[in-house]
PDB file of C-alpha atoms and ligand atoms in Angstrom:
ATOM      1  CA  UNK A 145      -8.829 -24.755   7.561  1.00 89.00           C
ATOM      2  CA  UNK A 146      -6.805 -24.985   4.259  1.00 96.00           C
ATOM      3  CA  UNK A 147      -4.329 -22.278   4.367  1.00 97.00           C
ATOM      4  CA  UNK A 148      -1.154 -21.305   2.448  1.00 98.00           C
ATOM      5  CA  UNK A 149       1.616 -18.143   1.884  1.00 98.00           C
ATOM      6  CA  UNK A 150       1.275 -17.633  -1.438  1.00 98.00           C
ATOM      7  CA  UNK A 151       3.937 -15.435  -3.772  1.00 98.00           C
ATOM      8  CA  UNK A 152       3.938 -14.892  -7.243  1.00 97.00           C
ATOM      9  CA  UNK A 153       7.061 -15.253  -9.149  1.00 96.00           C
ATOM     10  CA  UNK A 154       7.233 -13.731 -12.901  1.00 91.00           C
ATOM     11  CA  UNK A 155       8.829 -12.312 -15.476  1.00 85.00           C
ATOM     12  CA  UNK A 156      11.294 -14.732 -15.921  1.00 87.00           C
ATOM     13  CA  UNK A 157      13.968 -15.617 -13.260  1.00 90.00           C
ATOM     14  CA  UNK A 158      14.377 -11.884 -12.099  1.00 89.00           C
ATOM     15  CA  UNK A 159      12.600 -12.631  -8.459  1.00 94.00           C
ATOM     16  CA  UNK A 160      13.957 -16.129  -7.585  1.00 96.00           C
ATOM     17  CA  UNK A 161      16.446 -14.437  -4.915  1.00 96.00           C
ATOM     18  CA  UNK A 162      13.016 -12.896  -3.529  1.00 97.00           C
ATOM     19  CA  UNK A 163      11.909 -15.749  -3.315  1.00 98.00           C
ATOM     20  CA  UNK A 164      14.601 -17.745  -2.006  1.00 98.00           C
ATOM     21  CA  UNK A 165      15.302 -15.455   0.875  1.00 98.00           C
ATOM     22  CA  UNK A 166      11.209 -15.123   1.484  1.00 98.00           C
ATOM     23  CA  UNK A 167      10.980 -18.717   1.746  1.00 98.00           C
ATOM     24  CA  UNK A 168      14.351 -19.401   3.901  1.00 98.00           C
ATOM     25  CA  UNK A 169      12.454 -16.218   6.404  1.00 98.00           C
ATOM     26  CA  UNK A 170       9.169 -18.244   6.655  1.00 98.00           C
ATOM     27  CA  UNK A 171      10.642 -21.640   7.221  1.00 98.00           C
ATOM     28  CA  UNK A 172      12.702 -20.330   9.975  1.00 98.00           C
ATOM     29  CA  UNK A 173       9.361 -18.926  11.427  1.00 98.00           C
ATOM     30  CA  UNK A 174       8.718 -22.292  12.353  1.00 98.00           C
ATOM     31  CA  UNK A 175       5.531 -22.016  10.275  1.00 97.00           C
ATOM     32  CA  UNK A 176       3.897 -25.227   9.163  1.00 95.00           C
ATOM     33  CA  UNK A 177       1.779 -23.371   6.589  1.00 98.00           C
ATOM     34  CA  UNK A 178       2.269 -24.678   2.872  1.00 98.00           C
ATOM     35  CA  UNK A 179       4.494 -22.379   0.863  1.00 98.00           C
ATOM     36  CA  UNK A 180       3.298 -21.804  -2.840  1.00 98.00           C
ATOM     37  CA  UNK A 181       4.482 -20.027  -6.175  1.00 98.00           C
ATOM     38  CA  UNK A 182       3.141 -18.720  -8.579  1.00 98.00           C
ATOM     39  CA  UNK A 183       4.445 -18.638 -11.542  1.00 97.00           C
ATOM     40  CA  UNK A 184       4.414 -17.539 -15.115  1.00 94.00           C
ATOM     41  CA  UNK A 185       5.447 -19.756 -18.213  1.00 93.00           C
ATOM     42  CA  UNK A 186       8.964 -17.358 -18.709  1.00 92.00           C
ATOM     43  CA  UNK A 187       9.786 -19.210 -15.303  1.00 95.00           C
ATOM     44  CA  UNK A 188      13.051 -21.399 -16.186  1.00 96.00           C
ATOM     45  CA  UNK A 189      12.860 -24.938 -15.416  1.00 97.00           C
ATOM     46  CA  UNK A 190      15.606 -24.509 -13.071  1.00 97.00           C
ATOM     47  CA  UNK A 191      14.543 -21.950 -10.783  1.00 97.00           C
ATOM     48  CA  UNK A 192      11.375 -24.109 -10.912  1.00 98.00           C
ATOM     49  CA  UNK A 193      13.429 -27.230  -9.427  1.00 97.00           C
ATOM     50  CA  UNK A 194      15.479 -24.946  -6.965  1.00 97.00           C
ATOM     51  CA  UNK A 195      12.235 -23.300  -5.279  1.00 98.00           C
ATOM     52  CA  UNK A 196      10.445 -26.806  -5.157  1.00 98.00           C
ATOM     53  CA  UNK A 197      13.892 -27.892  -3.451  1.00 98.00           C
ATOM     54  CA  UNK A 198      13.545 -25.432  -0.562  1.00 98.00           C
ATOM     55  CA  UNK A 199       9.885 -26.299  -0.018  1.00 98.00           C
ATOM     56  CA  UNK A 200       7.516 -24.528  -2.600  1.00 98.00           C
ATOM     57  CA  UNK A 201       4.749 -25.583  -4.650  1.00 98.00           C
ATOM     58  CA  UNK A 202       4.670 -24.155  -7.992  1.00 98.00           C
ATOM     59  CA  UNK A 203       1.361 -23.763  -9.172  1.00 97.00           C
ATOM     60  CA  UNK A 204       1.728 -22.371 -13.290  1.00 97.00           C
ATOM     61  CA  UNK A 205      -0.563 -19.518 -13.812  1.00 96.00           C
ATOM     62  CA  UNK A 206      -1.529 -17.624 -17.401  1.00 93.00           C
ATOM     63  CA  UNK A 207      -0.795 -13.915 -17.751  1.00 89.00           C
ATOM     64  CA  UNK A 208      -3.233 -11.233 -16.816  1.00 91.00           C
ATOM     65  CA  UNK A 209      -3.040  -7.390 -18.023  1.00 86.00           C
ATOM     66  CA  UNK A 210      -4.966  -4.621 -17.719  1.00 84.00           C
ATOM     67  CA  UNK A 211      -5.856  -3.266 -21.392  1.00 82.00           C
ATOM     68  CA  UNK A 212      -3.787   0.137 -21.314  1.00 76.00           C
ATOM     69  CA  UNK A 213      -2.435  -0.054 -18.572  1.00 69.00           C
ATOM     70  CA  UNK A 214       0.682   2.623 -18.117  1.00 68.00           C
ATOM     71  CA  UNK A 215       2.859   0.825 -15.401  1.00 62.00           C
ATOM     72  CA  UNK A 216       4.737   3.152 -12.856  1.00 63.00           C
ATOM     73  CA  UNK A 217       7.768   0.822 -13.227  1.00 63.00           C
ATOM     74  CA  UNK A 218       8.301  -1.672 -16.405  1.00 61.00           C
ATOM     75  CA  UNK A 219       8.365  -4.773 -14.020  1.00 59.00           C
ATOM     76  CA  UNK A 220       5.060  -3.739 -13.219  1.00 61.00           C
ATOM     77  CA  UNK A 221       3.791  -5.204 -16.296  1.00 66.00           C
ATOM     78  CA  UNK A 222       3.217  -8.621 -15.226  1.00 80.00           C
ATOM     79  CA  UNK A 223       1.779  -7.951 -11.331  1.00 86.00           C
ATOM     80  CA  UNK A 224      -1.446  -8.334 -12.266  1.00 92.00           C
ATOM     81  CA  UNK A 225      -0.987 -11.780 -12.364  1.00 94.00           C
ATOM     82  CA  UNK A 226      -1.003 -11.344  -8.863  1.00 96.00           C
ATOM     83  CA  UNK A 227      -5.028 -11.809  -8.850  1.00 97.00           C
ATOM     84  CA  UNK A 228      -4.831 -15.025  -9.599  1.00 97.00           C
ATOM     85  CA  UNK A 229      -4.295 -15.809  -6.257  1.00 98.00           C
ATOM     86  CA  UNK A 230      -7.793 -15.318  -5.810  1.00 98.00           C
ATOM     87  CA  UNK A 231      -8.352 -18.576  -8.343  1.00 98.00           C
ATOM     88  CA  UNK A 232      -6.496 -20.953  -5.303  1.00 98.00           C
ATOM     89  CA  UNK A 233      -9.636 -22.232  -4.412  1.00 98.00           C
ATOM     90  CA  UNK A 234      -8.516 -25.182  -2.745  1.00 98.00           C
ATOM     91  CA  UNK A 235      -7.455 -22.944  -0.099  1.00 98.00           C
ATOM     92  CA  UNK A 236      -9.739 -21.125   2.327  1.00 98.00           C
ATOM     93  CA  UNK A 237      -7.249 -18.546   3.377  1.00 98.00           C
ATOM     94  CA  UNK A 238      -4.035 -17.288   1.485  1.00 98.00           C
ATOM     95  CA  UNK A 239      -1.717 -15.300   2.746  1.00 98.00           C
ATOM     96  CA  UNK A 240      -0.264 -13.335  -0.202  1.00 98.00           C
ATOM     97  CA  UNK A 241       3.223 -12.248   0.520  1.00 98.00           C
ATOM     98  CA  UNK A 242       5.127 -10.174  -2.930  1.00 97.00           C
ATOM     99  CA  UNK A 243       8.883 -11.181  -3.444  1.00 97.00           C
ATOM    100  CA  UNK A 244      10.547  -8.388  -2.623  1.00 97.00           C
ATOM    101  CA  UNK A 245       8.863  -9.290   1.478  1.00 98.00           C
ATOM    102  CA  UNK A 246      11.002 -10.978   4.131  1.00 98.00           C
ATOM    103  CA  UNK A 247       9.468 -12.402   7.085  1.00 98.00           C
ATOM    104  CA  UNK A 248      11.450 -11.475  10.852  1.00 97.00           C
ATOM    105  CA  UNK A 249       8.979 -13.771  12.916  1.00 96.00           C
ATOM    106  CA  UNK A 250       6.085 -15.982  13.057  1.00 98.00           C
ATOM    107  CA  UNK A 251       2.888 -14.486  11.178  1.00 98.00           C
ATOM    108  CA  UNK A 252       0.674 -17.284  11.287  1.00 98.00           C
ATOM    109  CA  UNK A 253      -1.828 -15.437  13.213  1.00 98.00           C
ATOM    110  CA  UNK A 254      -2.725 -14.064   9.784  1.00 98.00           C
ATOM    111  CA  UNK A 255      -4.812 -16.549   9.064  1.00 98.00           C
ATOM    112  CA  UNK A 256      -7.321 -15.759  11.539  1.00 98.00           C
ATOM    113  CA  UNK A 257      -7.922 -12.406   9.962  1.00 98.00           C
ATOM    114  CA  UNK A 258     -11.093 -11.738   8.394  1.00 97.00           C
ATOM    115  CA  UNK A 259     -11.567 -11.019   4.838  1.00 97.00           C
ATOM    116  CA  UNK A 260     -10.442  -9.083   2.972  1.00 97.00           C
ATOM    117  CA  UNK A 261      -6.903  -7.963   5.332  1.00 98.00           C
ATOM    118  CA  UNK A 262      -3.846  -5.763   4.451  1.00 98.00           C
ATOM    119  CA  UNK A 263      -1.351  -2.867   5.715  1.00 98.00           C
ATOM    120  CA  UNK A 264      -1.739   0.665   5.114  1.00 97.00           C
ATOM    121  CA  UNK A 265       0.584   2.574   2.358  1.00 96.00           C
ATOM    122  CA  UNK A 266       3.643   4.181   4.265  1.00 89.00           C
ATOM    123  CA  UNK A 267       3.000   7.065   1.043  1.00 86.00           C
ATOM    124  CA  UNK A 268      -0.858   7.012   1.363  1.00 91.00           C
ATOM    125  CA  UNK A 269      -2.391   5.167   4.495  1.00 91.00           C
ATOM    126  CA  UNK A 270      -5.974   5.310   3.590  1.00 95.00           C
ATOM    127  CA  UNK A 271      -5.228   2.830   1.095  1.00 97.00           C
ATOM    128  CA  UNK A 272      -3.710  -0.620   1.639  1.00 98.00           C
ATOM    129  CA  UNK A 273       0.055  -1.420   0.690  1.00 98.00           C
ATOM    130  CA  UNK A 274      -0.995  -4.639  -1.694  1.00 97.00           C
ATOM    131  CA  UNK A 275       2.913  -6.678  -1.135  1.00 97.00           C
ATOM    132  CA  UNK A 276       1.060  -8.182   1.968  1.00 98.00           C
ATOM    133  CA  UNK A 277      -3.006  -9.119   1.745  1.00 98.00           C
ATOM    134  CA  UNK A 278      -4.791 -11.778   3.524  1.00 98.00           C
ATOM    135  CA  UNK A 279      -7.797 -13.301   1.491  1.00 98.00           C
ATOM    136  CA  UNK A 280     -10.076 -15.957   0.325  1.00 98.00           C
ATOM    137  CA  UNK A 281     -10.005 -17.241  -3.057  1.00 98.00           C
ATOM    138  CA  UNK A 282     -12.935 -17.426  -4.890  1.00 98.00           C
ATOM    139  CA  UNK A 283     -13.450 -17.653  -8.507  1.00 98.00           C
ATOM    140  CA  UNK A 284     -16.853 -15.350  -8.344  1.00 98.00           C
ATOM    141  CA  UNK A 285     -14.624 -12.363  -6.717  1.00 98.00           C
ATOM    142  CA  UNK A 286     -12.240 -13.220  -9.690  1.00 97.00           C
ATOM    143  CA  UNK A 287     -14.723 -13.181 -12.067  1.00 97.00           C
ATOM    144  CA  UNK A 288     -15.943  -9.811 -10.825  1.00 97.00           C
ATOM    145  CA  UNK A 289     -12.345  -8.638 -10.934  1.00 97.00           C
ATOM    146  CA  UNK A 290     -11.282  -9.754 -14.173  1.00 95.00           C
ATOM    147  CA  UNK A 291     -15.345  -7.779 -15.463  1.00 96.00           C
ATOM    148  CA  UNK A 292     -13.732  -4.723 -14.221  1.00 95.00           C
ATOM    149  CA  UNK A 293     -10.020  -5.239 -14.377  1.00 94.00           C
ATOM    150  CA  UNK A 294      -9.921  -3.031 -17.640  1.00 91.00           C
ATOM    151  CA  UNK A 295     -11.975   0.177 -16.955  1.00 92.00           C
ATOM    152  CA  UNK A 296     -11.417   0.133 -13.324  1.00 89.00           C
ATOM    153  CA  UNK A 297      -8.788   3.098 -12.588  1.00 88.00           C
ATOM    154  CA  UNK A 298      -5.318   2.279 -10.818  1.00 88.00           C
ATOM    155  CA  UNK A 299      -3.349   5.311  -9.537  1.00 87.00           C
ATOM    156  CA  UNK A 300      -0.250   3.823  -9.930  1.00 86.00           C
ATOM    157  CA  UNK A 301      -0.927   1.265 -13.365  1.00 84.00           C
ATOM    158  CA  UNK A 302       0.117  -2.066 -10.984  1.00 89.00           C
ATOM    159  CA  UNK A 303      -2.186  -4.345  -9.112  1.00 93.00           C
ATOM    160  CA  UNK A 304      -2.024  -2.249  -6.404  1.00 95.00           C
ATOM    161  CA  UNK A 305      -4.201   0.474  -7.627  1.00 94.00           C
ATOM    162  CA  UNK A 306      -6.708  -1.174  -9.253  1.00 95.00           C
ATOM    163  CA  UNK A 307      -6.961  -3.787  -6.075  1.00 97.00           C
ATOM    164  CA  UNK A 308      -7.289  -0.124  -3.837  1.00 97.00           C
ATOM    165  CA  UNK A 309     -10.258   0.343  -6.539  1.00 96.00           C
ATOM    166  CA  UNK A 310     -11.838  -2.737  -5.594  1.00 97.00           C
ATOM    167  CA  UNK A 311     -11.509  -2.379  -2.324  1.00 98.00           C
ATOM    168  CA  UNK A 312     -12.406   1.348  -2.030  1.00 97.00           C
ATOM    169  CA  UNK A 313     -14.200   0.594   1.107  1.00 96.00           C
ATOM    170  CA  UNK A 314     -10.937  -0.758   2.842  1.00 97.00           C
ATOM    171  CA  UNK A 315      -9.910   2.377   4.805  1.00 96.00           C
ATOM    172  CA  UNK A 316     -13.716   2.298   6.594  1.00 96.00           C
ATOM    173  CA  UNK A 317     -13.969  -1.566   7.085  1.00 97.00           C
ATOM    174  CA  UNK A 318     -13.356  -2.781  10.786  1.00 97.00           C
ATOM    175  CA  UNK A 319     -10.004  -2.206  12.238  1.00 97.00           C
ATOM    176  CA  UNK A 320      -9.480  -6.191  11.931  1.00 97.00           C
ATOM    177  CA  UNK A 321      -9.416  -5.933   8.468  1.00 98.00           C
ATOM    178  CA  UNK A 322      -6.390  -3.048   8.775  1.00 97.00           C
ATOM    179  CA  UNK A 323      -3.030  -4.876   9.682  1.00 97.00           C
ATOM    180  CA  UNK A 324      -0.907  -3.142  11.856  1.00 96.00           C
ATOM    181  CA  UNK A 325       1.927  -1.237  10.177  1.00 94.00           C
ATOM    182  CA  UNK A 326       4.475  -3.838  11.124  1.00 95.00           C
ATOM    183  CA  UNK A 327       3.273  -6.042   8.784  1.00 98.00           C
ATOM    184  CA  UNK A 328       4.374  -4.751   5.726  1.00 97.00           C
ATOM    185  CA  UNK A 329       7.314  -2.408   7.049  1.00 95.00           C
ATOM    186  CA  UNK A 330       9.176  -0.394   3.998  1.00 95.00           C
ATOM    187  CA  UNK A 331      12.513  -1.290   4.212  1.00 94.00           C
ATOM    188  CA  UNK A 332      13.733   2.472   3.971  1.00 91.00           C
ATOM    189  CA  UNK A 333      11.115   3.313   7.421  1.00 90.00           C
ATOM    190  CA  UNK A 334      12.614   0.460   9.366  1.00 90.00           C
ATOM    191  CA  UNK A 335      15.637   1.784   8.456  1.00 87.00           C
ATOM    192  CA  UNK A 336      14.825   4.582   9.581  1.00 86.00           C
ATOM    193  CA  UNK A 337      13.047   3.794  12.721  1.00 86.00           C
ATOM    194  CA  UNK A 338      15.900   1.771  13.826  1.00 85.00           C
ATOM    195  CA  UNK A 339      18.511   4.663  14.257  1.00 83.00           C
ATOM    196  CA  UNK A 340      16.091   5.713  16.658  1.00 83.00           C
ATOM    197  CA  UNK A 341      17.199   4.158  20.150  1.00 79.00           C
ATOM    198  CA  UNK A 342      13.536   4.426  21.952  1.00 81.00           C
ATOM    199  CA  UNK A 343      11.624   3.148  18.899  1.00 81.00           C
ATOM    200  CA  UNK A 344      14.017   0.269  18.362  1.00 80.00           C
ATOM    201  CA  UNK A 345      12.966  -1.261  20.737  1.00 81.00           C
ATOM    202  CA  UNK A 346       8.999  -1.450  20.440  1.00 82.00           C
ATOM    203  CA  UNK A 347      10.300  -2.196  16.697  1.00 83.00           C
ATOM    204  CA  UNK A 348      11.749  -5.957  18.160  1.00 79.00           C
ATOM    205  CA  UNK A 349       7.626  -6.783  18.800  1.00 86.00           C
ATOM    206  CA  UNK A 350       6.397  -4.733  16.154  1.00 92.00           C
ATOM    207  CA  UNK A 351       8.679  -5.457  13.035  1.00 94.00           C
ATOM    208  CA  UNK A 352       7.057  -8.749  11.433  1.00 97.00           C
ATOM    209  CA  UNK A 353       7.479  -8.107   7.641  1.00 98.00           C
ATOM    210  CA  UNK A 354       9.663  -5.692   5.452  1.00 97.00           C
ATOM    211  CA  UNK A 355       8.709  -4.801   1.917  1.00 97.00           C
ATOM    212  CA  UNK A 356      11.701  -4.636  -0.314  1.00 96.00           C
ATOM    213  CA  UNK A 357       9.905  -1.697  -2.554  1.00 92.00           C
ATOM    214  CA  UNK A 358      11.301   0.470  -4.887  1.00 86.00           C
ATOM    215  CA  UNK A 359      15.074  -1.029  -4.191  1.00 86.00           C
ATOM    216  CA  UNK A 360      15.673  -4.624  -4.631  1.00 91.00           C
ATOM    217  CA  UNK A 361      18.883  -5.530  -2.311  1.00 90.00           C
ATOM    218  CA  UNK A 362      19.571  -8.385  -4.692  1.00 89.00           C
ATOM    219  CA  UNK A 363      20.500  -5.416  -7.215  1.00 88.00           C
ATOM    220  CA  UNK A 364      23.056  -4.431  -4.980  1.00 80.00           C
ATOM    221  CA  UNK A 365      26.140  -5.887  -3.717  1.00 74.00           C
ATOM    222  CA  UNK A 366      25.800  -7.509  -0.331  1.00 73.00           C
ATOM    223  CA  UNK A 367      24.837  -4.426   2.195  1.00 70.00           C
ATOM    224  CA  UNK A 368      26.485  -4.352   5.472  1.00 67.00           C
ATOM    225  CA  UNK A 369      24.037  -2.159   6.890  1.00 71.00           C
ATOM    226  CA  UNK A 370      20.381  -1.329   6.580  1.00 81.00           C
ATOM    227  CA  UNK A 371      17.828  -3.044   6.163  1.00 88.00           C
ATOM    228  CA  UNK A 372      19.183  -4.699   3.276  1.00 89.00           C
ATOM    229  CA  UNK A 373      21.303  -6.357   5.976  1.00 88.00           C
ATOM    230  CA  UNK A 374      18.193  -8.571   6.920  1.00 92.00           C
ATOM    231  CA  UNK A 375      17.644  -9.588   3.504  1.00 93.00           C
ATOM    232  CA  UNK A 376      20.989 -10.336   2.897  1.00 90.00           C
ATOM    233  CA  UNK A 377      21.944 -12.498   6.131  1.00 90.00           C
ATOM    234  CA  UNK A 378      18.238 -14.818   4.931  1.00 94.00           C
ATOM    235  CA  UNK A 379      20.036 -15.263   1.539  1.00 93.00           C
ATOM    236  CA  UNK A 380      23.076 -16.024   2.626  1.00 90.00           C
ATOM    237  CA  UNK A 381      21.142 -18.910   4.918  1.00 92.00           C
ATOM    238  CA  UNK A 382      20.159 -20.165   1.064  1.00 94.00           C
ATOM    239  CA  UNK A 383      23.207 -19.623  -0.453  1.00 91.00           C
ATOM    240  CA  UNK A 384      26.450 -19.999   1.834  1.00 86.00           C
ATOM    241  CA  UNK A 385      29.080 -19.948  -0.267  1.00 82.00           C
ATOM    242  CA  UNK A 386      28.082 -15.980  -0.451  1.00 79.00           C
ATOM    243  CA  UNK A 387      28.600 -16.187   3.058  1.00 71.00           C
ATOM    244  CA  UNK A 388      32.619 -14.960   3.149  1.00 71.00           C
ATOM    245  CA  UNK A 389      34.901 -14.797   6.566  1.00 71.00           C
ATOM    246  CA  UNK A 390      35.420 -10.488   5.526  1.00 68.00           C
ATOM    247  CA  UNK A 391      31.700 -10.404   5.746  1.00 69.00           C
ATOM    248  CA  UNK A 392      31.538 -11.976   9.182  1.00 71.00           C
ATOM    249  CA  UNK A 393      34.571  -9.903  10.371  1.00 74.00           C
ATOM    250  CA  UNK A 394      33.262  -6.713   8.542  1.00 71.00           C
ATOM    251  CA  UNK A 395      30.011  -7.051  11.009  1.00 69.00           C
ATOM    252  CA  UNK A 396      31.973  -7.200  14.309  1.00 71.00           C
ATOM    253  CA  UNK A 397      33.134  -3.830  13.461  1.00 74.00           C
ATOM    254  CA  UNK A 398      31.371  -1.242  15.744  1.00 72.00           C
ATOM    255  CA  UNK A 399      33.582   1.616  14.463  1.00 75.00           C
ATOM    256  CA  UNK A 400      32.902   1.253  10.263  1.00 71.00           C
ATOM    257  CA  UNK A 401      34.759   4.127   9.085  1.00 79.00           C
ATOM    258  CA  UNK A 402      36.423   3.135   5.490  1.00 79.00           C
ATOM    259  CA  UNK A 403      39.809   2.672   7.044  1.00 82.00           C
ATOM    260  CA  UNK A 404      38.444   0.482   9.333  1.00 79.00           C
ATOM    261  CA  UNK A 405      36.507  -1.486   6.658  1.00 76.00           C
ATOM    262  CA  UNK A 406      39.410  -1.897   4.951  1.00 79.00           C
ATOM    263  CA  UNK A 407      41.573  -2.872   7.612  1.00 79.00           C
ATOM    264  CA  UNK A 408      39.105  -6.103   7.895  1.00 74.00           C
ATOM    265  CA  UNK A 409      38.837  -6.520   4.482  1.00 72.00           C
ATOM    266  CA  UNK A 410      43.007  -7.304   3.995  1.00 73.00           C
ATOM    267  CA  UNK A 411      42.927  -8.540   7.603  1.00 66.00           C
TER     268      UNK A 411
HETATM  269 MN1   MN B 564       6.679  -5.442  -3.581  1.00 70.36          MN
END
């Protein structure tokens, strides 16, 4: 079986740390699943050469919008580009992973899900959570998309909506077809579910991806703490000259009171 992790990387260069630190998280997985981009035409050359240096394939696609579409958030403008995936017909099974995702083990097992697969919504979990889908491309179920891409309601004006549309059946299908929660994990829940000391432990098995939604820790400085933590210790994997002696001493800290902080910091 032909199968790859697929991403989509657009408007412009504003995901390539997604992508970076997605692609450093599924190498060290051990995975020996193809890795693949997609991406628009605003894609710079360079990030182009960078990702194919860490082990994508860039595959260019053409835009895709919804006529009137009113997007929840501007960036939201370009994700329905995301459907393309669907046109990767070389593949029989894609794995379709956004760039705000980070992988914390092996998810191969993926590919053995029937179609079509995803995660519930941590804000609505009768419908799916669309930064983490398993399908198979086919250019008739694109066809039929693209038909109904423009009159087809989305609740919240991305791909996500209109995909929970087109899958309005997903909530009833089999439970294969419903990934468990740990698969696309909200960054603020893990968070959350990690301060807990019972559940962080069933979290070590459970915990496979987190979804960098809403806040993308690349818009940040370098977190400490969090989940952001996760992303940021994958990035600095890519990137080590981010990767500063304070940091490391910062981390030993068990007691991170601002003094203390500090006191590393000048240390
Ligand atoms: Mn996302």
């Amino acid at each position: 079986m032909n199968c790859a992790y697929v991403t989509l990387i657009c408007n412009g260069d504003a995901y390539l740390p997604g992508v970076e630190a997605l692609g450093e998280s599924l190498k060290a997985t051990g995975t020996s699943k193809l890795m693949v981009a997609m991406a628009s035409a605003d894609v710079s050359e360079e990030t182009r050469a960078r990702l194919e240096a860490q082990g994508w394939q860039i595959r260019d696609i053409a835009p895709l919008h919804k006529a009137g579409a009113q997007p929840l958030f501007p960036r939201f403008d370009d994700v329905f580009a995301k459907l393309r995936a669907w046109q990767l017909t070389e593949f029989d099974k894609v794995v379709l992973l956004d760039a705000d995702t980070l992988v914390l083990q092996n998810i191969d097992e993926l590919f053995l899900r029937p179609y079509f697969a995803a995660a519930p919504d941590f804000l609505m979990p009768d419908r799916f959570n669309s930064g983490v889908m398993v399908l198979d491309p086919s250019e008739e179920t694109f066809a039929r998309m693209v038909e109904v891409l423009d009159k087809a309601p989305t609740y919240d004006g991305g791909d996500q909506g209109f995909l929970n549309t087109f899958f309005a059946d997903w909530f009833a299908m089999p439970v294969a077809h419903r990934l468990p929660a740990g698969y696309n994990l909200m960054h603020f829940i893990l968070q959350f579910l990690r301060g807990h000391p019972v559940l962080q432990r069933s979290l070590e098995r459970e915990a496979k991806v987190i979804h960098y939604a809403i806040q993308k820790p690349w818009h940040a400085a370098p977190q400490l703490s969090g989940a952001a933590q996760d992303w940021w210790q994958m990035y600095a994997r890519v990137h080590p000259e981010l990767d500063t002696d304070w940091r490391h001493r910062v981390h030993k800290l068990e007691d991170r009171t601002f003094d203390r902080v500090i006191e590393a910091f000048i240390r």
